[in-house]
Coordinates of N, CA, C and O in Angstrom, one line a residue:
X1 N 76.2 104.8 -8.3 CA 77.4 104.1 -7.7 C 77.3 104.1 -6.2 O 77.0 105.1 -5.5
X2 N 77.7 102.7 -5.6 CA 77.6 102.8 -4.0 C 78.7 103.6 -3.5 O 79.8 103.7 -4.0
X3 N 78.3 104.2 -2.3 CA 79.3 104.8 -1.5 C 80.3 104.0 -0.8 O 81.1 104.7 -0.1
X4 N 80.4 103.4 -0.8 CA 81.4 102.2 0.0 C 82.6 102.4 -0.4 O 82.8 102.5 -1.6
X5 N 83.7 102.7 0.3 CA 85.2 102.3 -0.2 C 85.7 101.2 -0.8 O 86.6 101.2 -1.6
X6 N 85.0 100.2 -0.3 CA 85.1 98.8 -1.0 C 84.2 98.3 -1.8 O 83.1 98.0 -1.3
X7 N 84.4 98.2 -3.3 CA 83.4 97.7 -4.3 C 83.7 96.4 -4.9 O 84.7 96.5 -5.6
X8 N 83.2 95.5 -4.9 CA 83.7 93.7 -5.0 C 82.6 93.2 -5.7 O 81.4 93.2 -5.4
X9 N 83.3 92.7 -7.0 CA 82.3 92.0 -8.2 C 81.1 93.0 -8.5 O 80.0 93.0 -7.9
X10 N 81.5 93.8 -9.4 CA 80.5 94.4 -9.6 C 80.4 95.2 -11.2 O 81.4 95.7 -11.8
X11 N 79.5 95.0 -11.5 CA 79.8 95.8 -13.5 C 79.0 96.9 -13.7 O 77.8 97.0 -13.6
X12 N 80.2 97.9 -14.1 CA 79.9 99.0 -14.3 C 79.5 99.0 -16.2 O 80.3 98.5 -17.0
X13 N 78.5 99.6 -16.6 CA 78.3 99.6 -17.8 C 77.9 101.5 -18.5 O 77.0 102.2 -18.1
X14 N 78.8 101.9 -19.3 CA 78.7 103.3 -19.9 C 78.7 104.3 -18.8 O 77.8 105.2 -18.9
X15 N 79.3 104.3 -17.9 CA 79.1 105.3 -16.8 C 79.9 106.1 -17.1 O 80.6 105.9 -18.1
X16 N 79.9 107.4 -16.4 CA 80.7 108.6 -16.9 C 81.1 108.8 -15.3 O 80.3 109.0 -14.4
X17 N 82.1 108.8 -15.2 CA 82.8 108.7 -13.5 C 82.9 110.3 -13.2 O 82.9 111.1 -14.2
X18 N 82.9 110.9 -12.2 CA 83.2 111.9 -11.9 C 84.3 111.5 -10.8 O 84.7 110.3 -10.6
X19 N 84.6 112.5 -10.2 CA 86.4 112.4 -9.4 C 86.1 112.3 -7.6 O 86.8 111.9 -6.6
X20 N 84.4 112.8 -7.6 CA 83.8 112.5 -5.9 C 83.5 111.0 -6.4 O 83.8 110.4 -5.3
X21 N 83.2 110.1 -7.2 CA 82.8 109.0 -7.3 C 83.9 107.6 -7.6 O 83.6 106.4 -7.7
X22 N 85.0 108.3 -7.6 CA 86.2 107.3 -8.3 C 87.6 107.5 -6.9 O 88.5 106.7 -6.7
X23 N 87.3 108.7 -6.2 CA 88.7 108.9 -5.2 C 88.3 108.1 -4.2 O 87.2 107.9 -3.8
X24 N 89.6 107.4 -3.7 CA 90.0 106.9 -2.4 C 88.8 105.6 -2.4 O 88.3 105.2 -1.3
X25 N 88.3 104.9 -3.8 CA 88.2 103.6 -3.3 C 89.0 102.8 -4.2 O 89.7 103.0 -5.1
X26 N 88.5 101.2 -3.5 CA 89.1 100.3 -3.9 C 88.1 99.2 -4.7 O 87.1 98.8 -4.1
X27 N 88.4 98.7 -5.9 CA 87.7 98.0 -6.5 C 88.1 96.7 -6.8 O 89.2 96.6 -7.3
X28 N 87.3 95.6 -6.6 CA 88.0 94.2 -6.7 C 87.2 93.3 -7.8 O 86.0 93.5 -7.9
X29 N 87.9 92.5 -8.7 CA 87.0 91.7 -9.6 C 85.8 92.5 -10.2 O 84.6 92.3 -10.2
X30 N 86.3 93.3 -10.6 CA 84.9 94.5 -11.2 C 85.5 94.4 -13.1 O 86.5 94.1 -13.7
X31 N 84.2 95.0 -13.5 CA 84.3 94.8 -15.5 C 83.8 95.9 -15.4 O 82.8 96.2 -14.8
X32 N 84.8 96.9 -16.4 CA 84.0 98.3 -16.9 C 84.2 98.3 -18.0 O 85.2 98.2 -18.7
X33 N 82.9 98.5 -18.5 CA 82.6 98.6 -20.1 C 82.3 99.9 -20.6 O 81.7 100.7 -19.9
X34 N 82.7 100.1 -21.6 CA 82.2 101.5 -22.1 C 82.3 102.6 -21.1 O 81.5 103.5 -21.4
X35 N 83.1 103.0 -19.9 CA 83.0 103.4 -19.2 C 84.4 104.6 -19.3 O 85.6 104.4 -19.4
X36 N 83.4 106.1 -19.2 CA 84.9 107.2 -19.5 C 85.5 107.6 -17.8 O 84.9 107.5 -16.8
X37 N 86.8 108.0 -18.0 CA 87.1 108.4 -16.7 C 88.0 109.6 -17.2 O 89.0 110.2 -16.7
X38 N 87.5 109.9 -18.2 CA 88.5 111.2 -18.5 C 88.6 112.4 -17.6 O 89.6 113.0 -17.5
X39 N 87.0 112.7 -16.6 CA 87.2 113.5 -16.0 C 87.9 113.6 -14.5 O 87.9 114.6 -13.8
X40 N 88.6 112.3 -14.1 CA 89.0 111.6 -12.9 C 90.3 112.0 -12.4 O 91.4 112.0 -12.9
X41 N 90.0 112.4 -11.3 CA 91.6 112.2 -10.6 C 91.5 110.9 -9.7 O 90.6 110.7 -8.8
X42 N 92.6 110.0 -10.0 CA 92.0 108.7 -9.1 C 93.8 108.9 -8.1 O 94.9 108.5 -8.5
X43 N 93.6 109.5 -7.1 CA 94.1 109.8 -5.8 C 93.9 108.7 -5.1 O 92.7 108.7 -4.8
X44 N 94.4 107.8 -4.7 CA 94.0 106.8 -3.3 C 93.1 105.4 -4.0 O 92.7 104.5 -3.4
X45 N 93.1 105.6 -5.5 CA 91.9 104.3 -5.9 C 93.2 103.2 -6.1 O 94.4 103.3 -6.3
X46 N 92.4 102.0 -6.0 CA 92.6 100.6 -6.4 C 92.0 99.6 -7.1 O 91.0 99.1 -6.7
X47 N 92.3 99.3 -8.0 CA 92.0 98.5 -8.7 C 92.9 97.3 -9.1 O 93.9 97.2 -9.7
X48 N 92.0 95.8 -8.2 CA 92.7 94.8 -8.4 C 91.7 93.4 -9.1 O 90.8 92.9 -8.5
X49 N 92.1 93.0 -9.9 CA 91.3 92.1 -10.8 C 90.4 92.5 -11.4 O 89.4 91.9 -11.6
X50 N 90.7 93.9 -12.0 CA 89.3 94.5 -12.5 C 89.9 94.6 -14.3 O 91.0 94.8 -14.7
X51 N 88.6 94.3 -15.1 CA 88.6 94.0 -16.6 C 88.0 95.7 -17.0 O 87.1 96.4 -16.4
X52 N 88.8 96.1 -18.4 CA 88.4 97.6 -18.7 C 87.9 97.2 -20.3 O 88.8 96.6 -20.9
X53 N 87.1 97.4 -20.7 CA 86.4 97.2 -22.0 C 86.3 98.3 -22.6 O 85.6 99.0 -21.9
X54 N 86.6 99.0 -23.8 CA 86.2 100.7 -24.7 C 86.1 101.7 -23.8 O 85.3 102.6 -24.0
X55 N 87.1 101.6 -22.6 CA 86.9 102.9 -21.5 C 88.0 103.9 -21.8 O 89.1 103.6 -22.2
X56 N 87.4 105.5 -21.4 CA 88.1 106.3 -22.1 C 88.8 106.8 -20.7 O 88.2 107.0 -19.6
X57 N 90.2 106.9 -20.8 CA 91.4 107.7 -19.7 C 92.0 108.8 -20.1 O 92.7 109.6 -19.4
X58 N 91.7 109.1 -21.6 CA 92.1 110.1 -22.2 C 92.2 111.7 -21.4 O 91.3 112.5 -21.2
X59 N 93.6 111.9 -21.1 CA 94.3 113.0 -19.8 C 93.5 112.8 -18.8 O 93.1 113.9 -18.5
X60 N 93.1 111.9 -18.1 CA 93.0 111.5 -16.8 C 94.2 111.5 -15.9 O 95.4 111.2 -16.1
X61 N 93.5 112.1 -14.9 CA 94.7 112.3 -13.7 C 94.8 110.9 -12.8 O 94.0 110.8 -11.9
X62 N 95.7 110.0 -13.1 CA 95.7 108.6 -12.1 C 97.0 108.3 -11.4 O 97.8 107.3 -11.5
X63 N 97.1 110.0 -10.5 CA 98.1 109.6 -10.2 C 97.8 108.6 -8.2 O 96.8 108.5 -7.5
X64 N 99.0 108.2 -8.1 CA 98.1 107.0 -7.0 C 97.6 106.3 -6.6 O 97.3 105.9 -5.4
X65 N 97.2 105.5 -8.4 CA 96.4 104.8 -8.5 C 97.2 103.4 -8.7 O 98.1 103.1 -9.5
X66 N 96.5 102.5 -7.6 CA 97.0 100.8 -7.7 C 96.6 100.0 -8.8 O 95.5 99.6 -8.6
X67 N 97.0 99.7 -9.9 CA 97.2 98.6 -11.0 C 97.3 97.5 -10.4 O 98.5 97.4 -10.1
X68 N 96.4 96.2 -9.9 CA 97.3 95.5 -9.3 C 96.0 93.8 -10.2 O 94.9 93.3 -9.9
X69 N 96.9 93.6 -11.0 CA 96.5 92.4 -12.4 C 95.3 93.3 -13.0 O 94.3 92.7 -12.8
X70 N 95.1 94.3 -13.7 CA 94.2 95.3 -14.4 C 94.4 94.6 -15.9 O 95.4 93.9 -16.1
X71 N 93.7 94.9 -16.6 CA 93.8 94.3 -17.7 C 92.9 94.9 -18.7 O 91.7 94.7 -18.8
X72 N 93.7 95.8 -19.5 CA 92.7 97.2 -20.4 C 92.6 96.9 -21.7 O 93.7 96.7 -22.3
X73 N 91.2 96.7 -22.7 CA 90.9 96.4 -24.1 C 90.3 97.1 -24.6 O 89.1 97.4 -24.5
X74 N 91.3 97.5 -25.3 CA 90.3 98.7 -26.4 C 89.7 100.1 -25.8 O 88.6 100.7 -25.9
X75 N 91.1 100.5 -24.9 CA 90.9 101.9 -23.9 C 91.9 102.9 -24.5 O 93.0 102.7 -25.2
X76 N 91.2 104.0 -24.1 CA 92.1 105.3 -24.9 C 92.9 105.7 -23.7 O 92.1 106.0 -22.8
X77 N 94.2 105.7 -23.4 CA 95.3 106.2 -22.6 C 96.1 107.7 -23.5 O 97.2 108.2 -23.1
X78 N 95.5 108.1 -24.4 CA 96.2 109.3 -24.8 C 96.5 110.4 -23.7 O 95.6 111.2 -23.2
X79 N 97.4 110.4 -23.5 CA 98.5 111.5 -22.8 C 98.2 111.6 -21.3 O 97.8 112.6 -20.7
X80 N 98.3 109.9 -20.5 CA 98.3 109.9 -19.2 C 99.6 109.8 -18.8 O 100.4 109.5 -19.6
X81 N 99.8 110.0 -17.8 CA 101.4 110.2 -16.9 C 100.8 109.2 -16.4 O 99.6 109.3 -16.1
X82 N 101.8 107.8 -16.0 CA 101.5 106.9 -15.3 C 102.5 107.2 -14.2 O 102.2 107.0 -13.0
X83 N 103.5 107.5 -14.4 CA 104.3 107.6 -13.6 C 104.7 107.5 -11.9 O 105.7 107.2 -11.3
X84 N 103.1 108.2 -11.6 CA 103.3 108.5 -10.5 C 102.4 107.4 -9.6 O 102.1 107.2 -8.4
X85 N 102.1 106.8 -10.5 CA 100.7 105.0 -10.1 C 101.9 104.1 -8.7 O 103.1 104.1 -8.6
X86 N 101.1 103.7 -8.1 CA 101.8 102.7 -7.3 C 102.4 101.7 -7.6 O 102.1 100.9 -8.5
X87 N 103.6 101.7 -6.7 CA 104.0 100.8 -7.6 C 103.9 98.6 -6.6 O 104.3 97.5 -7.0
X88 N 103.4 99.1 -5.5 CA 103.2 98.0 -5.0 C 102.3 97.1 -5.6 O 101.1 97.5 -5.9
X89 N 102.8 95.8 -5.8 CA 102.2 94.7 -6.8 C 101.4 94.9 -7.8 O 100.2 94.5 -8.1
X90 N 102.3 95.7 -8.2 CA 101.9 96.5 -10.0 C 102.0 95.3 -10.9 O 103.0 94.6 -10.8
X91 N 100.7 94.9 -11.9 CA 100.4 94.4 -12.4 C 99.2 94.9 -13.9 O 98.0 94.8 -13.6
X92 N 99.5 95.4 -15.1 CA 98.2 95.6 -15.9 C 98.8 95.1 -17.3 O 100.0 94.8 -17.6
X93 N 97.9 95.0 -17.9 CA 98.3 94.8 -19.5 C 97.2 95.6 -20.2 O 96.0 95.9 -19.9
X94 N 98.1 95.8 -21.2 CA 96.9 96.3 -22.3 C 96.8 95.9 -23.8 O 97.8 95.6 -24.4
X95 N 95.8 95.9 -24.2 CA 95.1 94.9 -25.2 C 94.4 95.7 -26.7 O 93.2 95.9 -26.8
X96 N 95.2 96.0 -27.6 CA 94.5 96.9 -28.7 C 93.7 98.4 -27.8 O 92.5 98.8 -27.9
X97 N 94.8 98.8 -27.0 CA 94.2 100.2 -26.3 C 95.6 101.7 -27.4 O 96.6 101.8 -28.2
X98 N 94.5 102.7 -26.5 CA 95.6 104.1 -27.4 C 96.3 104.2 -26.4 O 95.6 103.9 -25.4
X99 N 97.8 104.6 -26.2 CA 98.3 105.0 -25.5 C 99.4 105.8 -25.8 O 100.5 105.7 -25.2
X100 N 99.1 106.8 -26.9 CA 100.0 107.7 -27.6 C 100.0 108.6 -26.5 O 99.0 108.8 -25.8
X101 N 101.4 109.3 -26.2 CA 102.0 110.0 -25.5 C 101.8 110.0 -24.0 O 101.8 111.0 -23.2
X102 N 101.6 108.9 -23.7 CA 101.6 108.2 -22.0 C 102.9 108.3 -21.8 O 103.7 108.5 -22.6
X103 N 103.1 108.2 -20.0 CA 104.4 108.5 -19.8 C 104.5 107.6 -18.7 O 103.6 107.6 -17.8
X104 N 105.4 106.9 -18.7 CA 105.7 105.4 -17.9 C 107.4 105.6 -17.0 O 107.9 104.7 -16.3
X105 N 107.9 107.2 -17.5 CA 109.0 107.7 -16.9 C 109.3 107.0 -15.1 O 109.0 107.3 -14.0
X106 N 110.3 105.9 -15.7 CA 111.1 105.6 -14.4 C 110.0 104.4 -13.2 O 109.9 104.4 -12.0
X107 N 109.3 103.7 -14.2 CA 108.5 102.9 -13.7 C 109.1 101.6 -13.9 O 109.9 101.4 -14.8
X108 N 108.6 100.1 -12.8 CA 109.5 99.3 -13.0 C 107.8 98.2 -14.1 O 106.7 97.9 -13.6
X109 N 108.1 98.0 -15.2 CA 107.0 97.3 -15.7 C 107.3 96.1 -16.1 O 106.8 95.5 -17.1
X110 N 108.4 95.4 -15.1 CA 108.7 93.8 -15.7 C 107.8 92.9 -16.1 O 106.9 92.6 -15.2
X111 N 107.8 92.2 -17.2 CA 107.1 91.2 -17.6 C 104.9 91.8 -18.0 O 103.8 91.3 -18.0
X112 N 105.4 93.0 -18.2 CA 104.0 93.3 -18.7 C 103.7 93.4 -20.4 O 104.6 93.5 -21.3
X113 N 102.5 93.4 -20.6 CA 102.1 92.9 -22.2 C 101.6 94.3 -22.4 O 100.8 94.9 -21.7
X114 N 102.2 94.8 -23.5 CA 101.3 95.8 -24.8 C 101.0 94.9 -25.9 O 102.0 94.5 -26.5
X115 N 99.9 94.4 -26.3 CA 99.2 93.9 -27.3 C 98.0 94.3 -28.4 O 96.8 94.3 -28.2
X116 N 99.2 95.1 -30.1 CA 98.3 95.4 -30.7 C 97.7 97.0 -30.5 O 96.6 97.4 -30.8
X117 N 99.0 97.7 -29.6 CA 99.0 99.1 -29.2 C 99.2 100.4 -30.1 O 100.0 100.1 -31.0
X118 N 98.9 101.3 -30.2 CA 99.4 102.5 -30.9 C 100.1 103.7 -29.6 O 99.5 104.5 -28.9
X119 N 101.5 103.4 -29.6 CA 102.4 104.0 -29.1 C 103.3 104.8 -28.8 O 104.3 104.8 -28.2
X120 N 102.3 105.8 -29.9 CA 103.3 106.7 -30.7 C 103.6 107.8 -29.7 O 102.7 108.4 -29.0
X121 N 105.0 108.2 -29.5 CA 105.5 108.9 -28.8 C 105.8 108.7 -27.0 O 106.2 109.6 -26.2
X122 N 105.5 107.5 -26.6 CA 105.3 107.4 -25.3 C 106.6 107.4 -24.7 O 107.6 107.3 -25.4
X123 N 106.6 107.8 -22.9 CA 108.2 108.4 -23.0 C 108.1 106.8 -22.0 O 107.3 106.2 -21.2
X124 N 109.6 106.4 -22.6 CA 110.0 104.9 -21.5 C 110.9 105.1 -20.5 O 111.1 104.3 -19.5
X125 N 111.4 106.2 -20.8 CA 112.7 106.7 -20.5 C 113.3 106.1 -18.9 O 112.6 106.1 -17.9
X126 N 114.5 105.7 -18.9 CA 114.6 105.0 -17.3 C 113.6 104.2 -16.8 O 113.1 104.1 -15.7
X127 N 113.4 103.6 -17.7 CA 112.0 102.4 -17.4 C 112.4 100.7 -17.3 O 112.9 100.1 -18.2
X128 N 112.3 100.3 -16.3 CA 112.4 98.7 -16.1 C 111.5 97.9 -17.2 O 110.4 97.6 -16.9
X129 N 112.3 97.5 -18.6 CA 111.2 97.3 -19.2 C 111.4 95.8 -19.6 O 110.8 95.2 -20.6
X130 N 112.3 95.3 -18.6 CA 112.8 93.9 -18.5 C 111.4 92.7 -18.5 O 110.5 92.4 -17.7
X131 N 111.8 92.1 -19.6 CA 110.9 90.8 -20.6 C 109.6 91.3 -20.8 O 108.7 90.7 -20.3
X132 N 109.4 92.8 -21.7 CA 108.3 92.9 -21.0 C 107.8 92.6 -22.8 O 108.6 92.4 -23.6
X133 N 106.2 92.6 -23.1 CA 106.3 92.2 -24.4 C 105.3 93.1 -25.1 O 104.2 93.4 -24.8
X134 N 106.3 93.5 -26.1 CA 105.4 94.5 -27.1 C 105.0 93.8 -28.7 O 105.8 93.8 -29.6
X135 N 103.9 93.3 -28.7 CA 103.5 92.4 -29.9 C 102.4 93.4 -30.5 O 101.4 93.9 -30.1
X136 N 103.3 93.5 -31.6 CA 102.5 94.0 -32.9 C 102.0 95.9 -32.3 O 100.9 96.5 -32.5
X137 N 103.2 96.2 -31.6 CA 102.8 97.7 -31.3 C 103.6 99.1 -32.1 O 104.7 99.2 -32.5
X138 N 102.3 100.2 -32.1 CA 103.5 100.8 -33.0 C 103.8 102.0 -32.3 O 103.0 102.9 -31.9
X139 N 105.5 101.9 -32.2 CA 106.1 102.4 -31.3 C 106.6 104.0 -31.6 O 107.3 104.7 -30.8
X140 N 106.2 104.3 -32.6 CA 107.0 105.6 -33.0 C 107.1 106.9 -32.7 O 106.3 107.8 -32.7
X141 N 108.3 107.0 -32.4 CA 108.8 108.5 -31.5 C 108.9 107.9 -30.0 O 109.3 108.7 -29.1
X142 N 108.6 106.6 -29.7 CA 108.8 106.1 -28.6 C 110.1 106.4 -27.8 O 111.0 105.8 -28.4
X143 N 110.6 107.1 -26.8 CA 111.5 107.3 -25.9 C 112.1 106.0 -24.8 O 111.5 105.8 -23.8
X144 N 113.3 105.2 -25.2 CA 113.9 104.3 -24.7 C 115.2 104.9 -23.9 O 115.8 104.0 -23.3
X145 N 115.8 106.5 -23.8 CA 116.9 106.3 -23.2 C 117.0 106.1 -21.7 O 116.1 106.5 -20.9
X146 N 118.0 105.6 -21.4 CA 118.6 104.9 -19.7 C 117.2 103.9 -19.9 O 116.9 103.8 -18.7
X147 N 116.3 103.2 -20.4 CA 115.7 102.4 -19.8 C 116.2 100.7 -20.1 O 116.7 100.3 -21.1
X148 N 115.9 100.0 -19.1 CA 116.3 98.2 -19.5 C 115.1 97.5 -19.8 O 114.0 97.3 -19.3
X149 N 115.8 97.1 -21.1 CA 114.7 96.4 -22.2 C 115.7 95.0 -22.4 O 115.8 94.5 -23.5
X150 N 116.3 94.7 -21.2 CA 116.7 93.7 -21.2 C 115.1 92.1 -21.6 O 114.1 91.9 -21.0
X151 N 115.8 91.6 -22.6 CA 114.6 90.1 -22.8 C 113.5 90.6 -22.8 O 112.5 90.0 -22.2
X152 N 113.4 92.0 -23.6 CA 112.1 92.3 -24.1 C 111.7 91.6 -25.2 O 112.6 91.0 -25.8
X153 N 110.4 91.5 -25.6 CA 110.3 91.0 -27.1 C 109.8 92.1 -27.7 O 108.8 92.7 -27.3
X154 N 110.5 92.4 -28.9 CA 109.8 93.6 -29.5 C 110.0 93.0 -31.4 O 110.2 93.6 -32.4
X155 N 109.8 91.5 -31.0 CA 109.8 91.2 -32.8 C 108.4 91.7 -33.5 O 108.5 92.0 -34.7
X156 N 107.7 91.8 -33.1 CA 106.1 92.1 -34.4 C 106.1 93.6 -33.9 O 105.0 94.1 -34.1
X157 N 106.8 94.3 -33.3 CA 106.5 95.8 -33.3 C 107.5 96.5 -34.3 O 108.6 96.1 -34.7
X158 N 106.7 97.9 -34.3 CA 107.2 98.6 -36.1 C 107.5 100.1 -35.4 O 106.8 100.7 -34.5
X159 N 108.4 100.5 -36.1 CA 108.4 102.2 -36.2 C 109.2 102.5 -35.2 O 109.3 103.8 -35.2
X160 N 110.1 101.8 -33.9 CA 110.8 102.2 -33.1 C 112.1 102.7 -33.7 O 112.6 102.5 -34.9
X161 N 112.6 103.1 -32.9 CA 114.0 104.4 -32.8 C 114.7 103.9 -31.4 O 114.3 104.4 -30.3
X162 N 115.9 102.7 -31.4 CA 116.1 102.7 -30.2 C 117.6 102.9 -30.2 O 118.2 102.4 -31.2
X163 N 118.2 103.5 -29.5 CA 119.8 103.6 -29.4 C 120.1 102.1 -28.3 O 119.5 101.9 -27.2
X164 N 121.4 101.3 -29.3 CA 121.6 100.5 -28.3 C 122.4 101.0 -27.2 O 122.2 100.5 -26.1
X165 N 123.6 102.3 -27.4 CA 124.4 102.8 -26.7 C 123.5 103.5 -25.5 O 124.1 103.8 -24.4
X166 N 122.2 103.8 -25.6 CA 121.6 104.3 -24.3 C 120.8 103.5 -23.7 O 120.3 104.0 -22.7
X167 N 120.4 102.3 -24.1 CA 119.1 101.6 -23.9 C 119.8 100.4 -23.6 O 120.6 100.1 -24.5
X168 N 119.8 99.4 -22.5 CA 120.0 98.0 -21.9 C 119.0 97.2 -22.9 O 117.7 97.3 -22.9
X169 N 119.7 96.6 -23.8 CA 119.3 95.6 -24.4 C 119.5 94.0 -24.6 O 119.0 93.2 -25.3
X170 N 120.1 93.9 -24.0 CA 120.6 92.5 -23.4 C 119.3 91.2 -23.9 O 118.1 91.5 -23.7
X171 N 119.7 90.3 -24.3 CA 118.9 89.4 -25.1 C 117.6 89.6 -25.4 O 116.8 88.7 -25.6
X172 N 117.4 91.0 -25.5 CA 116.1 91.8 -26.4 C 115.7 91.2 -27.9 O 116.6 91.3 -28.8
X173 N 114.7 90.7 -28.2 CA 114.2 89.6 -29.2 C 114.1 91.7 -30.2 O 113.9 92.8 -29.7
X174 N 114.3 91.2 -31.9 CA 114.3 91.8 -32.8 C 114.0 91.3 -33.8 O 114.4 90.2 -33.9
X175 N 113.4 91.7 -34.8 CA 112.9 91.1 -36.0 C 113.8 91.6 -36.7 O 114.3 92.7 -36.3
X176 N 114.3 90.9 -38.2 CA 115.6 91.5 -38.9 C 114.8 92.8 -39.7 O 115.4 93.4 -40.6
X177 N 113.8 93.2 -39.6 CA 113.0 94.0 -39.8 C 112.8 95.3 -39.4 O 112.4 96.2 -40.0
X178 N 113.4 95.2 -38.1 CA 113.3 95.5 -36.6 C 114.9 96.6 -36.3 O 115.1 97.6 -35.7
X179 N 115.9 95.7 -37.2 CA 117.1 96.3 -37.1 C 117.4 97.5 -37.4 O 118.3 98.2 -36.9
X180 N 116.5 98.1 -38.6 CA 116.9 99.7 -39.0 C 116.4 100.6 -38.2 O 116.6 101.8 -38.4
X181 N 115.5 99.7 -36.7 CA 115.8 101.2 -35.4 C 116.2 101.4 -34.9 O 116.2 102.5 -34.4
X182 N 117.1 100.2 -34.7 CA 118.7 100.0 -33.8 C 119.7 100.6 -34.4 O 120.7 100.9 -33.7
X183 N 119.6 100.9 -35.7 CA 120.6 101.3 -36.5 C 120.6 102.6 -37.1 O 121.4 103.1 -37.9
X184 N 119.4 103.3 -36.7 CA 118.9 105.0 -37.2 C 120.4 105.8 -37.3 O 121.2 106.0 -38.2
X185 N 120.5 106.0 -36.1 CA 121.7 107.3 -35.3 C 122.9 107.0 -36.2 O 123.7 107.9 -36.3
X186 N 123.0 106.0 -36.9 CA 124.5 105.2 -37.5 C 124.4 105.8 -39.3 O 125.3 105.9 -40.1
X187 N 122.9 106.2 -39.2 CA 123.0 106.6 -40.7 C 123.1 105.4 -41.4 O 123.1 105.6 -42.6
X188 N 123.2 104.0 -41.1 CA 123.3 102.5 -42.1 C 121.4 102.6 -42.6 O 120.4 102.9 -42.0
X189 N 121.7 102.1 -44.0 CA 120.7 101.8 -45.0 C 120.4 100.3 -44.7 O 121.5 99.6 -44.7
X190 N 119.7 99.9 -44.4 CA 119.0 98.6 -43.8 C 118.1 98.6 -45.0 O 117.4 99.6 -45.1
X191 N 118.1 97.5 -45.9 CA 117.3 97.3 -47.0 C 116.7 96.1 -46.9 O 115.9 95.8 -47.8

């Protein structure tokens, strides 16, 4: 990998990142394939227009790290704290990735895509999660309180648990399917 702080159009294929190789740069229009960053603290990196293909984040440390239009397929996120990622022209989606017990606590993620996610346990908690769209994700043990899920779509996702008394749901799309998560705490039989 070059030494440059600035890396532009460039494809990384099966690399194994270490944390002197990934801190304090910035990456533009880049594709990483097969590529792990589990061992990473990404302190000071950027990543803008860059595509992630079967890359593993699994407890990676990213905190600091710029999201800015990222776009992740088929990446393992098991138990990263995003929380602490920048939040200047924050931009990522994710695409048939793992992202069981990630933590997005108090992040604003308007209008971003989970597509086809396994999301079991992730904390939302106090999360801007206004129009954002969860198609076909499974959400279970998912943490929604104080967060706004105002004009989310959450009709083809399964297994959530949301209280409407704690959770901003304001023209939030539901599948009638969808209703016995809204309705857990109430003890009502939704058949």
């Amino acid at each position: 990998m070059t030494h440059s702080d600035f890396i532009f159009n460039t494809p990384f294929t099966n690399q194994l990142f270490s944390e002197s190789e990934i801190k304090y740069k910035e990456f533009e229009e880049c594709t990483f394939t097969g590529c792990d960053f589990s061992n990473c603290n990404f302190s000071g990196v950027v990543f803008t227009d860059c595509i992630f293909y079967n890359c593993n984040f699994k407890e990676a440390q990213i905190n600091y790290v710029g999201l800015r239009n990222a776009v992740f397929n088929h990446c393992d996120f098991t138990d990263v704290n995003f929380a602490m990622t920048d939040q200047l022209l924050f931009e990522f989606h994710f695409n048939d990735c793992v992202l069981d017990y990630a933590k997005f606590y108090a992040l604003k993620l308007k209008k971003m895509t989970f597509t086809n996610c396994s999301m079991i346990a992730v904390d939302f908690m106090a999360t801007n999660l206004t129009e954002v769209l969860f198609d076909n994700c499974n959400l279970h043990q998912a943490v929604f309180t104080d967060a706004i899920a105002e004009k989310a779509d959450f009709l083809t996702s399964y297994n959530f648990t949301i209280d409407p008394e704690k959770t901003k749901l304001r023209k939030a799309q539901f599948s009638k399917e969808g209703l016995k998560g809204l309705l857990q705490k109430y003890e009502i039989i939704v058949r």
